[in-house]
CSV table of C-alpha atoms in Angstrom, one decimal:
chain,number,residue,atom,x,y,z
A,15,MET,CA,0.0,0.1,0.0
A,16,THR,CA,1.4,3.4,-1.1
A,17,ILE,CA,1.4,6.6,1.2
A,18,GLU,CA,-1.2,8.1,-1.1
A,19,GLU,CA,-3.6,4.9,-0.7
A,20,LEU,CA,-3.1,5.2,2.9
A,21,LYS,CA,-3.9,9.0,3.0
A,22,GLU,CA,-7.1,8.2,0.7
A,23,TYR,CA,-8.1,5.5,3.1
A,24,PHE,CA,-7.9,7.7,6.3
A,25,ASP,CA,-9.5,10.6,4.7
A,26,SER,CA,-12.6,8.4,3.6
A,27,ALA,CA,-12.7,6.2,6.7
A,28,SER,CA,-14.9,6.9,9.7
A,29,LEU,CA,-12.5,7.5,12.4
A,30,PRO,CA,-13.0,7.1,16.2
A,31,ASP,CA,-11.6,9.6,18.6
A,32,GLU,CA,-9.6,6.9,20.2
A,33,ILE,CA,-8.9,3.3,19.6
A,34,GLN,CA,-7.1,0.5,21.4
A,35,ILE,CA,-5.3,-1.4,18.7
A,36,THR,CA,-3.2,-3.7,20.9
A,37,VAL,CA,-2.4,-4.2,24.6
A,38,TYR,CA,0.7,-1.7,23.9
A,39,MET,CA,-0.9,0.6,21.5
A,40,HIS,CA,-3.7,2.9,22.3
A,41,ILE,CA,-4.4,6.0,20.2
A,42,PHE,CA,-6.1,8.8,22.1
A,43,ASN,CA,-5.7,11.7,19.5
A,44,MET,CA,-6.3,10.3,16.1
A,45,PRO,CA,-5.8,13.5,14.0
A,46,LYS,CA,-2.1,13.9,15.7
A,47,PHE,CA,-1.5,10.3,15.3
A,48,LEU,CA,-2.3,10.5,11.6
A,49,GLN,CA,-0.4,13.7,11.1
A,50,ALA,CA,2.6,12.4,12.8
A,51,ASN,CA,2.8,9.0,11.2
A,52,ILE,CA,1.9,10.3,7.7
A,53,ALA,CA,4.6,13.0,8.0
A,54,ALA,CA,7.3,10.6,9.0
A,55,LEU,CA,6.4,8.2,6.0
A,56,GLU,CA,6.8,11.2,3.7
A,57,ARG,CA,10.2,11.9,5.1
A,58,TRP,CA,11.4,8.1,5.0
A,59,ASN,CA,14.0,7.6,2.4
A,60,LYS,CA,14.3,3.8,2.5
A,61,GLU,CA,11.9,1.0,1.6
A,62,LEU,CA,8.3,1.8,2.9
A,63,GLU,CA,7.8,-1.4,4.6
A,64,LYS,CA,10.8,-0.9,6.9
A,65,CYS,CA,9.2,2.3,8.3
A,66,PRO,CA,7.7,1.9,11.8
A,67,SER,CA,5.1,4.6,11.1
A,68,TYR,CA,3.9,2.7,7.9
A,69,HIS,CA,3.3,-0.5,10.4
A,70,HIS,CA,1.5,1.8,12.9
A,71,LEU,CA,-0.9,2.9,10.2
A,72,ILE,CA,-1.3,-0.5,8.8
A,73,ASN,CA,-2.1,-1.7,12.3
A,74,LEU,CA,-4.7,1.1,12.5
A,75,LYS,CA,-6.3,0.1,9.5
A,76,LYS,CA,-6.6,-3.3,10.2
A,77,ALA,CA,-8.2,-2.5,13.4
A,78,LEU,CA,-10.6,-0.2,12.0
A,79,GLU,CA,-11.6,-2.8,9.3
A,80,SER,CA,-12.3,-5.4,12.0
A,81,GLN,CA,-14.6,-3.3,14.0
């Protein structure tokens, strides 16, 4: 999944204010979480799949789809 595809997904998805993704990952401020992780992806110069922010966003997407 590309950065643009992730942006489009989160722009069109119905997002809760907060969500518990895993035992150790609880998002309390969705807009800030998305902004920070997308900005990190845009600055990433290596393979996208090696970026921690990419995995955070993919995990969020999976959690939203399983609700």
